GROMACS .gro file of C-alpha atoms in nm:
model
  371
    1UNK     CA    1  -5.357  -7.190  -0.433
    2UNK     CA    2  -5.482  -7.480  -0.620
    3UNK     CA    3  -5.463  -7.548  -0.994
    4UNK     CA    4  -5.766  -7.738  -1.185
    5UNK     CA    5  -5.611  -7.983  -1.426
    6UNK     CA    6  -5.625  -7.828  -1.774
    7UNK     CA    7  -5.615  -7.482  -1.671
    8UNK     CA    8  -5.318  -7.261  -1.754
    9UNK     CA    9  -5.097  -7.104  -1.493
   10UNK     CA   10  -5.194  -6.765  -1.330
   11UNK     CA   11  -4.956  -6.525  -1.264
   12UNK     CA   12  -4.978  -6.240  -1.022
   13UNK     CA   13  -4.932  -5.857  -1.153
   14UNK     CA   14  -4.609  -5.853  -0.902
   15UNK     CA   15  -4.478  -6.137  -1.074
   16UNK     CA   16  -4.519  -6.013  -1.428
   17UNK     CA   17  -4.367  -5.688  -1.344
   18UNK     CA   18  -4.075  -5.881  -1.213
   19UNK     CA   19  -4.001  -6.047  -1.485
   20UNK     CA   20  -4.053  -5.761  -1.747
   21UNK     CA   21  -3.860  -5.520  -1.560
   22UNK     CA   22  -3.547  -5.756  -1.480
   23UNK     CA   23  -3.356  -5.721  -1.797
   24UNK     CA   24  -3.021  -5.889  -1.622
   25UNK     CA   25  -2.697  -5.712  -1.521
   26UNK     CA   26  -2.725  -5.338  -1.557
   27UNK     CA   27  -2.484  -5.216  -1.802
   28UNK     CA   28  -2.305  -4.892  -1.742
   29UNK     CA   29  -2.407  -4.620  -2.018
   30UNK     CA   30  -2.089  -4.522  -2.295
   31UNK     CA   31  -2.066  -4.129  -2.270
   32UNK     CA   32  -1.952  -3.922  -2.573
   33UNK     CA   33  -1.596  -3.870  -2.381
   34UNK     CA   34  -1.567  -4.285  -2.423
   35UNK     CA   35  -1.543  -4.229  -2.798
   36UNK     CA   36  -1.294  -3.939  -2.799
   37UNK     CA   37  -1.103  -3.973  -2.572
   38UNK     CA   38  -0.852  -3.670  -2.383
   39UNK     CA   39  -0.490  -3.670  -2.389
   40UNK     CA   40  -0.235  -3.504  -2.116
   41UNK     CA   41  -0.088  -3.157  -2.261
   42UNK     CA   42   0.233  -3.211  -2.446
   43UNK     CA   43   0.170  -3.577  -2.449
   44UNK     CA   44   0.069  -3.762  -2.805
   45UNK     CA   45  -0.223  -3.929  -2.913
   46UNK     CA   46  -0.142  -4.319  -2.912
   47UNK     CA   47  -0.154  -4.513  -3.276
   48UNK     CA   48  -0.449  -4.745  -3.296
   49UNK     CA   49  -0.331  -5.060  -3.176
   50UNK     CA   50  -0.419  -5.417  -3.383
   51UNK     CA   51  -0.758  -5.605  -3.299
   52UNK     CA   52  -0.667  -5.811  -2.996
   53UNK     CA   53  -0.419  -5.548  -2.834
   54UNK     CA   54  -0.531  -5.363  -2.574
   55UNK     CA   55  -0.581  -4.994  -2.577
   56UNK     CA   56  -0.409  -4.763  -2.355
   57UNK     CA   57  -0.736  -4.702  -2.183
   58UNK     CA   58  -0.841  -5.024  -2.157
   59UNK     CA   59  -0.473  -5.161  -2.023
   60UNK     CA   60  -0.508  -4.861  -1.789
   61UNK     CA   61  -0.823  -5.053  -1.613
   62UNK     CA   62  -0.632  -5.353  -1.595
   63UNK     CA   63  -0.323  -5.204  -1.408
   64UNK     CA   64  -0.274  -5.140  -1.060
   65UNK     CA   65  -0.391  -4.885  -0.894
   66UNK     CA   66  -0.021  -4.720  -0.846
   67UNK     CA   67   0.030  -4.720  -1.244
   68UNK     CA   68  -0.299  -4.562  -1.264
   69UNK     CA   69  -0.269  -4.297  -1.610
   70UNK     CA   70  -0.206  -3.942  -1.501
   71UNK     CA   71  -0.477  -3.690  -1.357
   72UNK     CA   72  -0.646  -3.532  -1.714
   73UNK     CA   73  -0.838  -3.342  -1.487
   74UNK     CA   74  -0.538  -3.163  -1.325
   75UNK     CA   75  -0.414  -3.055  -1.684
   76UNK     CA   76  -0.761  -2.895  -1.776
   77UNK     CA   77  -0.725  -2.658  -1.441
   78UNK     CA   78  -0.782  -2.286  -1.459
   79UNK     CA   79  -0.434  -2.151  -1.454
   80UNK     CA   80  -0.205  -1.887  -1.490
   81UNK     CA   81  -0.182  -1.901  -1.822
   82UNK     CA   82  -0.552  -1.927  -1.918
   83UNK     CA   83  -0.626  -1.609  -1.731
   84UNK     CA   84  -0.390  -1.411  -1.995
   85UNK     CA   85  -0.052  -1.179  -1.921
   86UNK     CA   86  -0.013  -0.860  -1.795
   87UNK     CA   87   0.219  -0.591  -1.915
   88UNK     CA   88   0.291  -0.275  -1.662
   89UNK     CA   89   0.576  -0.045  -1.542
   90UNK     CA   90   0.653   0.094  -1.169
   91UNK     CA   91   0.880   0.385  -1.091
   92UNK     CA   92   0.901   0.555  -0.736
   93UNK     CA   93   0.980   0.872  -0.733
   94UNK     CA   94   1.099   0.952  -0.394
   95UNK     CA   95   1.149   1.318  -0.454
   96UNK     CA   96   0.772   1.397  -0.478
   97UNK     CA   97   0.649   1.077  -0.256
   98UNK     CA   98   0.495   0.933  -0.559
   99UNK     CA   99   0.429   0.611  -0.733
  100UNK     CA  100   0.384   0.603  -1.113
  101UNK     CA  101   0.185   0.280  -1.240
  102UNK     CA  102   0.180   0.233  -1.649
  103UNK     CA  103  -0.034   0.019  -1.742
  104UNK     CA  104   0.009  -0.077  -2.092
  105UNK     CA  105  -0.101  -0.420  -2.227
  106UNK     CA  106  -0.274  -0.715  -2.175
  107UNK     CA  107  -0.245  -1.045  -2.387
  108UNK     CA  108  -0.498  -1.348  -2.383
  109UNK     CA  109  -0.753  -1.264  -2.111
  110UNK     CA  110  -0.964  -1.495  -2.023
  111UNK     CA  111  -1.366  -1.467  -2.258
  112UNK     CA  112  -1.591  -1.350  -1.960
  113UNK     CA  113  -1.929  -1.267  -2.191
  114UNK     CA  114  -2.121  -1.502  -2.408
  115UNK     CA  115  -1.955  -1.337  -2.700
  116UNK     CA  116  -1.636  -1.515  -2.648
  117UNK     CA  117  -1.457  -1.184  -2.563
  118UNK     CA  118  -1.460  -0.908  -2.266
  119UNK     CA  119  -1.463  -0.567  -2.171
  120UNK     CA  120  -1.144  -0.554  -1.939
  121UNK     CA  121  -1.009  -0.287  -1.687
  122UNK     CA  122  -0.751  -0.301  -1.454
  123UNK     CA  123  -0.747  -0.146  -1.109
  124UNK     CA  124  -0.519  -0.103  -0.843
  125UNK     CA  125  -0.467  -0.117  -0.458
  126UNK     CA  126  -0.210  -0.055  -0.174
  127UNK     CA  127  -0.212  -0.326   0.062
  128UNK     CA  128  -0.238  -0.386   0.341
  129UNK     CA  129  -0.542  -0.168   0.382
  130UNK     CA  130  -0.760  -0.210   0.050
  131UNK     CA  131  -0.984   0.047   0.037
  132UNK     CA  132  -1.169   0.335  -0.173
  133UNK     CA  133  -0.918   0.552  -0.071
  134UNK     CA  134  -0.647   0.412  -0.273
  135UNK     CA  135  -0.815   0.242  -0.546
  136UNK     CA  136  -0.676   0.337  -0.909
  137UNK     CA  137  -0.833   0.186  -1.195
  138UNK     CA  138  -0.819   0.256  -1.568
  139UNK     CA  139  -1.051   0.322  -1.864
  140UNK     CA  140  -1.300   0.036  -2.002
  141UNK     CA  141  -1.202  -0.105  -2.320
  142UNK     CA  142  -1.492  -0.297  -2.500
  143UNK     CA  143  -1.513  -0.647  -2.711
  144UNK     CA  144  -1.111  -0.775  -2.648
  145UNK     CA  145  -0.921  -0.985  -2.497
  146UNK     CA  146  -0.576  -0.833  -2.602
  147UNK     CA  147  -0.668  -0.449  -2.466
  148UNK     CA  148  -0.366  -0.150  -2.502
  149UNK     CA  149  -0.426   0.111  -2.260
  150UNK     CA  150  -0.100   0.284  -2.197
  151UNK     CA  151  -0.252   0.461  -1.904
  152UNK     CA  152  -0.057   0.622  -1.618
  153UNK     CA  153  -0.190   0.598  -1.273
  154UNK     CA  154  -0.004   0.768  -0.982
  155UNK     CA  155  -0.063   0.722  -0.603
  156UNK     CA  156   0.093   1.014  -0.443
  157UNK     CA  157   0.180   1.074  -0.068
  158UNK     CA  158   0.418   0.715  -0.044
  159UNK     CA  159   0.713   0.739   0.199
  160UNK     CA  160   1.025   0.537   0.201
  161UNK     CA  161   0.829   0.322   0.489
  162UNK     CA  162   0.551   0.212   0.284
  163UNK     CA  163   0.776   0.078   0.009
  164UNK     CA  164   0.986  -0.148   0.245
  165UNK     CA  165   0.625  -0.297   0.382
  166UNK     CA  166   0.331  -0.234   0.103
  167UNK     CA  167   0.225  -0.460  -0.179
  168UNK     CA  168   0.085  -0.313  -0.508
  169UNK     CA  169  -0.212  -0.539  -0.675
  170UNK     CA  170  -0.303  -0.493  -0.975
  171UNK     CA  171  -0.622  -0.710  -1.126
  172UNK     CA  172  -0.794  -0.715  -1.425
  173UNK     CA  173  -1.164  -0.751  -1.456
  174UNK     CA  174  -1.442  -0.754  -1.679
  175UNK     CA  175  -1.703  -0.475  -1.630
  176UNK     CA  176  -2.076  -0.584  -1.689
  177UNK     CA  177  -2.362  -0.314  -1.715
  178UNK     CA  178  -2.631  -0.488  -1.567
  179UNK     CA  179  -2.427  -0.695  -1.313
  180UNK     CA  180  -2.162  -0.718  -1.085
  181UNK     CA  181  -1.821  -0.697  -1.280
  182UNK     CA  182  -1.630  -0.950  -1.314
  183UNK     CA  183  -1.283  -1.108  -1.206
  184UNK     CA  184  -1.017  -1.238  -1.450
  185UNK     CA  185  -0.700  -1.230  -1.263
  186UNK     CA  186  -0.427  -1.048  -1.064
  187UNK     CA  187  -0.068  -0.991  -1.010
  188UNK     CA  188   0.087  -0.865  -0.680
  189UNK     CA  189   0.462  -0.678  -0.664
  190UNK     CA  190   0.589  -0.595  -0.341
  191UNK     CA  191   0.697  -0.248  -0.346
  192UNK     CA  192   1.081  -0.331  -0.169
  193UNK     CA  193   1.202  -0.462  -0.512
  194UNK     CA  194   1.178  -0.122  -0.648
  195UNK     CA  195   1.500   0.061  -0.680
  196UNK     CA  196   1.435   0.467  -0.642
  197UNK     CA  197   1.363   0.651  -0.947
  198UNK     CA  198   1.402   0.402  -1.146
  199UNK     CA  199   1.158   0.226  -1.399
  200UNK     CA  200   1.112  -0.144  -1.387
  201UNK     CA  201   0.926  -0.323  -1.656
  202UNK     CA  202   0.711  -0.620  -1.581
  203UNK     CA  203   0.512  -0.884  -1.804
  204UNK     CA  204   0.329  -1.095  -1.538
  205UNK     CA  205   0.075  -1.431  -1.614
  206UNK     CA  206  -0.244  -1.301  -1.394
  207UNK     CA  207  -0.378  -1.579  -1.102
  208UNK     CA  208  -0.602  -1.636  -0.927
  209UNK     CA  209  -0.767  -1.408  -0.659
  210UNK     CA  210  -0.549  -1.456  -0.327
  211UNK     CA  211  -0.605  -1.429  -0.003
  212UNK     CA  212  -0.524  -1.122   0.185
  213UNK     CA  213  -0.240  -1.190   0.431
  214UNK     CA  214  -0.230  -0.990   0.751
  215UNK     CA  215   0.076  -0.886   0.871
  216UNK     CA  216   0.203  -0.883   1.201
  217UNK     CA  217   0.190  -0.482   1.235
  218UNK     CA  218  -0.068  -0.443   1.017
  219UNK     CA  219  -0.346  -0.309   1.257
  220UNK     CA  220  -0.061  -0.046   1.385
  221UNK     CA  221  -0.058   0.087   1.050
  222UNK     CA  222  -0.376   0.049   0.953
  223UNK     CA  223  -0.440   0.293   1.276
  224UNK     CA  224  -0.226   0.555   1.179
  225UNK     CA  225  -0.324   0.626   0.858
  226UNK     CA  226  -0.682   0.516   0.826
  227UNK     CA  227  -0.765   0.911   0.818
  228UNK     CA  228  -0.528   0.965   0.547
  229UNK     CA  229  -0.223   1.192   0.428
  230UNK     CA  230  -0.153   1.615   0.336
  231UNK     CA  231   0.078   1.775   0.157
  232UNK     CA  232   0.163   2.076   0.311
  233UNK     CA  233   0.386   2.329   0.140
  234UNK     CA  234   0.547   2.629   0.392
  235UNK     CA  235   0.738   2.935   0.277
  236UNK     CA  236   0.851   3.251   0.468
  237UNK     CA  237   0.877   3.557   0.274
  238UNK     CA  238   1.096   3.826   0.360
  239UNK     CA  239   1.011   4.127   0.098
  240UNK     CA  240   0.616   4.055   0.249
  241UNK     CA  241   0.720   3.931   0.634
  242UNK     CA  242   0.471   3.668   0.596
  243UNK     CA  243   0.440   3.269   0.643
  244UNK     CA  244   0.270   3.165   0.291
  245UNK     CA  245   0.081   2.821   0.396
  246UNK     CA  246   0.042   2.588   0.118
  247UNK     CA  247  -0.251   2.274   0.092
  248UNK     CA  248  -0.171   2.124  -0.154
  249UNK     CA  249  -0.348   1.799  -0.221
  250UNK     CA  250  -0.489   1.530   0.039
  251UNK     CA  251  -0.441   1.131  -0.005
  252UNK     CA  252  -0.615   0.822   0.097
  253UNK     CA  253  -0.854   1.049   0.378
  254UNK     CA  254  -1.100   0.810   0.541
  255UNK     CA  255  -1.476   0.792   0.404
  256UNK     CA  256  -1.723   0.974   0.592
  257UNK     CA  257  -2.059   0.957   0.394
  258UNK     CA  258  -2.229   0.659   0.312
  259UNK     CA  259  -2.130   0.664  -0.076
  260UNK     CA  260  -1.795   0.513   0.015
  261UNK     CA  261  -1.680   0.858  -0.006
  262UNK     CA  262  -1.608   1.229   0.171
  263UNK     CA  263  -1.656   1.607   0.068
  264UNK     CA  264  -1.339   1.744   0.198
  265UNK     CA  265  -1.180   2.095   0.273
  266UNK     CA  266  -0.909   2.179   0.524
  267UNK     CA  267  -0.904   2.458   0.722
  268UNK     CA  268  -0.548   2.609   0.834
  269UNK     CA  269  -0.524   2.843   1.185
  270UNK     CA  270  -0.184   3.006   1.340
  271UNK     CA  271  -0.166   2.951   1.694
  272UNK     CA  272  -0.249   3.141   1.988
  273UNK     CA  273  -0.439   3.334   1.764
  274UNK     CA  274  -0.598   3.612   2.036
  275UNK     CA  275  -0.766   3.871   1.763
  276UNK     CA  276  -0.937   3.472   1.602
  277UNK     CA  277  -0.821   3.641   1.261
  278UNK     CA  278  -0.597   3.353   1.170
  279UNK     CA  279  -0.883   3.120   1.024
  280UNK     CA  280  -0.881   3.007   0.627
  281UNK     CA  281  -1.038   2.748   0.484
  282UNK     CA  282  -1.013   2.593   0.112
  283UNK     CA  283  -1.263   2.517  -0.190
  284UNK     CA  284  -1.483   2.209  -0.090
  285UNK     CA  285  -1.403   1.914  -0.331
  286UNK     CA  286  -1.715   1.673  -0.371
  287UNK     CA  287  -1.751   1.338  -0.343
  288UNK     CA  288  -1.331   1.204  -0.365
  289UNK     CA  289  -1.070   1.102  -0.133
  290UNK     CA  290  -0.807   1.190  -0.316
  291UNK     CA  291  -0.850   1.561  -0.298
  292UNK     CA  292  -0.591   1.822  -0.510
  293UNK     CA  293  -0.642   2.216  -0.358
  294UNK     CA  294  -0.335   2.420  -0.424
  295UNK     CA  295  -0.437   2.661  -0.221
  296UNK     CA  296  -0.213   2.911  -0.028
  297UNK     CA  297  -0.308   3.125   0.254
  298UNK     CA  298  -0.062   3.435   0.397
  299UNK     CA  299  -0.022   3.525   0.747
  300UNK     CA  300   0.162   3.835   0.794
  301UNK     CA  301   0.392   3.764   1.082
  302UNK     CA  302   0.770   3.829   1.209
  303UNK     CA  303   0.998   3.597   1.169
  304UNK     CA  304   1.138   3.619   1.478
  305UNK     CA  305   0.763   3.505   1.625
  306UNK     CA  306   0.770   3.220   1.402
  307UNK     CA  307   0.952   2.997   1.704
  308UNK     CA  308   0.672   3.081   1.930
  309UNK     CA  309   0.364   2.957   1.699
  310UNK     CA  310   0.198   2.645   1.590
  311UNK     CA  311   0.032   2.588   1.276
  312UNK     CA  312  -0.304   2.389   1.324
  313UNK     CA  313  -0.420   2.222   0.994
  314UNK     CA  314  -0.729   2.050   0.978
  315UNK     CA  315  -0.950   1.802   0.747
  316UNK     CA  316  -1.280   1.803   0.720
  317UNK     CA  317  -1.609   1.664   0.541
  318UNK     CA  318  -1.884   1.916   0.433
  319UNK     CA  319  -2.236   1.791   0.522
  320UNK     CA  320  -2.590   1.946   0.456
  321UNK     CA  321  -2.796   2.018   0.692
  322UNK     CA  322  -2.588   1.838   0.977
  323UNK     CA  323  -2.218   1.915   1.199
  324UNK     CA  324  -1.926   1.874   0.935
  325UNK     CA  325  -1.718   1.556   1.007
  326UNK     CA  326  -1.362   1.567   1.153
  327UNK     CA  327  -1.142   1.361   0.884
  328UNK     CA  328  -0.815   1.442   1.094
  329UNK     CA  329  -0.538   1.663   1.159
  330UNK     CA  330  -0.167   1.765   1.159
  331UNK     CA  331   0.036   2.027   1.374
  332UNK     CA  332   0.349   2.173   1.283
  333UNK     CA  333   0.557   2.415   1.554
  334UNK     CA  334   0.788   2.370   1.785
  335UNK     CA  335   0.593   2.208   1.998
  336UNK     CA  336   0.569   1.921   1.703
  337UNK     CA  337   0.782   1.617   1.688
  338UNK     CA  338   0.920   1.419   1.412
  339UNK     CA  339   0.863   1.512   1.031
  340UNK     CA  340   0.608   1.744   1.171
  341UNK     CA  341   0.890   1.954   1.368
  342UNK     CA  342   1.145   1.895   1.040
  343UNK     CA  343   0.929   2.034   0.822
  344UNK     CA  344   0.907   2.382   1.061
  345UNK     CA  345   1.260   2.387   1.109
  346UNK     CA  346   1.336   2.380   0.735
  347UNK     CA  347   1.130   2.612   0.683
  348UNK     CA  348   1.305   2.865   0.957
  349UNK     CA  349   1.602   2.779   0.823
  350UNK     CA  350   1.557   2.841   0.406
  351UNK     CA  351   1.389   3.168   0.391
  352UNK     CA  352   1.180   3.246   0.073
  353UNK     CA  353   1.190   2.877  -0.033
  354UNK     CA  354   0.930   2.674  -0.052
  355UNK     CA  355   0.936   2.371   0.136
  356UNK     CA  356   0.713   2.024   0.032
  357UNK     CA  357   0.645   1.797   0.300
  358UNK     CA  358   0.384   1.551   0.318
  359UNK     CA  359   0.215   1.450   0.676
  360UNK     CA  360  -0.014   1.176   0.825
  361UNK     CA  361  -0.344   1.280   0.985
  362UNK     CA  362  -0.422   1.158   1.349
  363UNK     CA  363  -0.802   1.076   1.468
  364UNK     CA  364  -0.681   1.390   1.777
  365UNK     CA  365  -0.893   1.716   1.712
  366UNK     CA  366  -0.573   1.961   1.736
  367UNK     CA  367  -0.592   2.206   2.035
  368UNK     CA  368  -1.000   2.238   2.125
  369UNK     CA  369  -1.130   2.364   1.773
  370UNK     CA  370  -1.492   2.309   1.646
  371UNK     CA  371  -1.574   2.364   1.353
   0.00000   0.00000   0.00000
């Protein structure tokens, strides 16, 4: 393009914008961390050095990469110690078959609502094999984050087995009305380092939430006792010549309904049974899985016939409207075979004493009962 003499330059709108909007190198912003800036825990602020000295974050940007200042970021992580402490007591009392859980404190939990506090809980489970069946928790306490409950949870039904091979974890967590409660942190104690009726006292920083780790014979387990555990109580009476049957309570039973949860009752018959008079069945307990019946049937019977029957106990879930659900069953006799035929034995052998045993349920519908 040509230029008339006299006539002052034109200059295209591309070229104006260029040199408006080209304000040289770009500078990087200053953030508010540049002015105050974070130290290491248990390390000291630096004195201000003299004009002309470099600071220790500017000599930092001037050092090799090796001599590089420590990770703050690493100091500021969510750890054990931010998620509070735990205080709690286990005792197994092998007598009964039961494990007693005190919870009593908790120090420095973690704020989980926009208050700045929380409304912690703790609950428990038996792994492996988390489940509603032997979940234990404890009673809400609102607003803190240094709750007391001194609150005794038992799990009943544990053998000498499942302390050699099962892990108690305990977690604490915040519950939330209109949404999904919350984690703070956990603690798990495997059960071997517990010495027999005796109480041993823990104060525990929580952690994270850890993986569960399957074991190599987990799925074994899992298979035996996924329909759960009965304590059976059996008695022969001379002064009546009668076999006094005694359910007790059930543990852990598998979940039938879609709640998460069963209505159980067992029903008890003493076989062969050829007059079908043998049949008794307990109370129906709603909506648990953890059952307690202490219930005791009578069957008038010689002793000398005991060796000859078999006791057929049974679990069940009541339904509406629909079949009942086999939970799972137990037979004791001499037909039995392990604890099952120990426990029959005993009782032949201690008349008028009454003789505690608990027994694990198997998926097997015991002879060819309905219900």
């Amino acid at each position: 393009m040509t230029q008339r003499k006299g006539e002052k330059p034109t200059i295209s709108i591309q070229e104006h914008m260029a040199i408006d909007v080209c304000p040289g190198p770009i500078q990087p912003i200053k953030q508010i961390s540049d002015y105050f800036p974070r130290y290491p825990r248990g390390l000291p602020p630096v004195a201000p050095q003299p004009a002309g000295h470099a600071g220790p974050l500017r000599s930092a940007l001037s050092t090799p990469a090796a001599a590089a200042e420590p990770d703050v970021e690493g100091y500021d992580s969510d750890d054990s110690t931010t998620l509070g402490t735990l205080e709690f007591s286990l005792q197994y009392d092998q007598e009964n078959n039961a494990l007693h859980c005190t919870i009593n404190k908790a120090k420095g939990l973690k704020p989980m609502d926009h208050n700045g506090l929380s409304d912690p809980y703790v609950k428990l489970h038996l792994l492996p094999g988390a489940s509603k069946a032997n979940k234990l928790r404890t009673k809400t306490l609102h607003n803190t984050l240094n709750p007391f409950w001194n609150e005794t949870l038992t799990y009943y039904g544990i053998t000498d087995e499942d302390m050699v091979r099962k892990t108690l974890r305990i977690s604490v967590c915040d519950e939330d009305k209109f949404r999904h409660n919350e984690f703070i942190g956990e603690t798990r104690i495997p059960l071997k380092k517990l010495k027999p009726n005796q109480v041993k006292n823990f104060n525990n920083c929580l952690e994270k939430q850890l993986p569960v780790s399957v074991q190599p014979n987990a799925c074994i387990y899992k298979s035996l006792e996924e329909r759960g555990r009965i304590m059976i109580s059996l008695k022969y009476n001379t002064q009546k010549s009668c076999l006094v049957v005694g359910i007790i309570r059930c543990a852990h039973l598998a979940a039938m309904d879609a709640n998460g949860f069963s209505d159980p009752y067992v029903k008890t018959y003493l076989k062969p049974d050829e007059n079908k008079k043998s049949k008794h069945k307990t109370a129906v307990k709603k909506k648990t899985l953890n059952p307690e019946f202490n219930e005791e049937f009578c069957y008038d019977i010689k002793y000398a016939d005991l060796t000859k029957k078999t006791l057929e106990v049974t679990v069940w879930d009541y339904d509406i409207g629909k079949s009942n659900d086999f939970i799972g069953g137990v037979s004791l006799g001499i037909n039995a075979n392990g604890e099952r035929l120990k426990h029959w034995f005993d009782c032949l052998k201690n008349k008028d004493k009454k003789i505690e045993r608990w027994h694990t349920l198997t998926n097997e519908l015991p002879g060819s009962m309905n219900d």
